[in-house]
Amino acid sequence: MLEIDATRIPLEFDSGASIPTPFYIYDFDVLDRRLTRLRDRFAGLFQPSFAVKSNPNRALIGRVLSCIDHIDASSAHEVERALSVGVSPDHISWSGPGKRRSELEVLSKLGLTIVVEAEDEIELLSEITASYSAPQDIVLRINPDHVPKGFGASMSGNPSQFGIDEPAIGHAIDLIKRAPGLRLSGFHAYTGSMCLTPEPIAENIANLCAIFRKAVALAGIVPRTLIFGAGFGIPLHAGQKALDIDALHALVEPHIRELASDPVLGAARRLLEVGRWISGPTGALVSSVLSAKTSRGLAVAVCDAGFNNHLAACGMMGSVFQKNYPIQAIRRQGSADDPPQEQMLAGPLCTSIDQLARRIELAPLRRGDAIAVLMSGAYGLTASPTRFISHPEPAEYALSDGKLTDISESGLNRLGSLIPGLRP
Ligand SMILES: Cc1ncc(COP(=O)(O)O)c(C=O)c1O
């Protein structure tokens, strides 16, 4: 089983006391299986790097580390989260547009790889590191010209805050070469996300190999790190099928084997940045029905979680139209023979856009029933405006070997002073 199984989601603690909803639950055994599958399938080709932004829960990052050891952090506080669970700095890459001077000052002392995304960022970092005894390793993020057709949500080929446009990399490389305190150690590209078909992902990886070769030749370096943004999607809506990673492996292997045999690029570590494919299917948001009624002929169940707890399921994270996530009833008072009926699952917020599902076929729900929004382990809790309308923040639980552990975090960015100087 490579997805959380709704029938395994407990609604009670061992003591028999019910678990207050809403809550997120992550099945760590499923997480282990997904990580092992990814690592083993691409062994020898890539080293997976977990994109913390998809789920920054520290217990979850800790569990990821039992299988893979590289982390992609997108903010200084994500770096701090990774360090707090024992990731070594040389296994962290820090990317993201708009890095603050104060963060660059503090994090450049730690020995991680900084992915630079703009020429003024290169200048700023060089100003800071020029006086250091050893140069800061940087990786240059490239915004490729070409995005394969059918790639999913694209982050390239258009005006963008991410990276250096492909035609401008020569200029950026010259700038880095002249900048004291910096050592160009490789290249990064992340073209987009949520692709469910192997061919465009393979085409993208082949394209990145070509771009990295060109960039390495321009820079005249022996790269130490090449970071491939994977774009692996997960099926979220009816009719979507899981990405076939065996087929993808077969398509990608020749390109990577060729790169690996290159006398200049061959020895570089090749990181594959993956977020949602790892964490998404492991998790669910569990919510109770607070009220059920019929409005103008449609059954409406008002749940205790809405877009304040799961922005993406409510269609507000990059989708043009809301399409329902997979949702199942996990506690229901009606009879097992009740036929499914079309219903709206609304959230508790005072706005009509707060709908977990606009129209979904489910057996009738009543006050006190509970539903699980599956495929919610990525871009769930921390990608949602939890403070809007001040409802209680969902707890987070890990399920492993049938045991439930509370792994809730509040005050996400207040870990204390693990990195001295970082603003809380
Ligand atoms: C640079 C970078 N790497 C990795 C990811 C992770 O993407 P996903 O969760 O779709 O795998 C993202 C997502 O936006 C990203 O911007």
Tab-separated table of C-alpha atoms and ligand atoms in Angstrom, residues 51 53 72 141 155 188 190 193 273-276 379, ligand 1:
chain	number	residue	atom	x	y	z
A	51	ALA	CA	11.440	19.283	-0.564
A	53	LYS	CA	8.035	22.869	1.791
A	72	ASP	CA	15.805	20.925	-0.144
A	141	ARG	CA	19.435	28.185	-10.610
A	155	MET	CA	7.548	27.499	-13.416
A	188	HIS	CA	19.864	23.765	-10.460
A	190	TYR	CA	13.085	23.235	-11.379
A	193	SER	CA	5.268	20.374	-10.666
A	273	GLU	CA	14.120	17.330	-5.761
A	274	VAL	CA	10.835	15.702	-4.817
A	275	GLY	CA	8.174	16.931	-2.416
A	276	ARG	CA	4.555	15.977	-2.941
A	379	TYR	CA	0.843	21.328	0.950
B	1	LIG	C1	12.605	24.546	-6.300
B	1	LIG	C2	11.571	23.559	-5.920
B	1	LIG	N1	11.961	22.297	-5.619
B	1	LIG	C3	11.078	21.353	-5.254
B	1	LIG	C4	9.735	21.633	-5.188
B	1	LIG	C5	8.802	20.541	-4.774
B	1	LIG	O1	7.791	20.313	-5.681
B	1	LIG	P1	6.857	19.053	-5.556
B	1	LIG	O2	6.295	19.066	-4.171
B	1	LIG	O3	5.821	19.279	-6.592
B	1	LIG	O4	7.683	17.828	-5.789
B	1	LIG	C6	9.266	22.931	-5.509
B	1	LIG	C7	7.850	23.254	-5.456
B	1	LIG	O5	7.380	24.329	-5.712
B	1	LIG	C8	10.221	23.922	-5.883
B	1	LIG	O6	9.855	25.157	-6.166
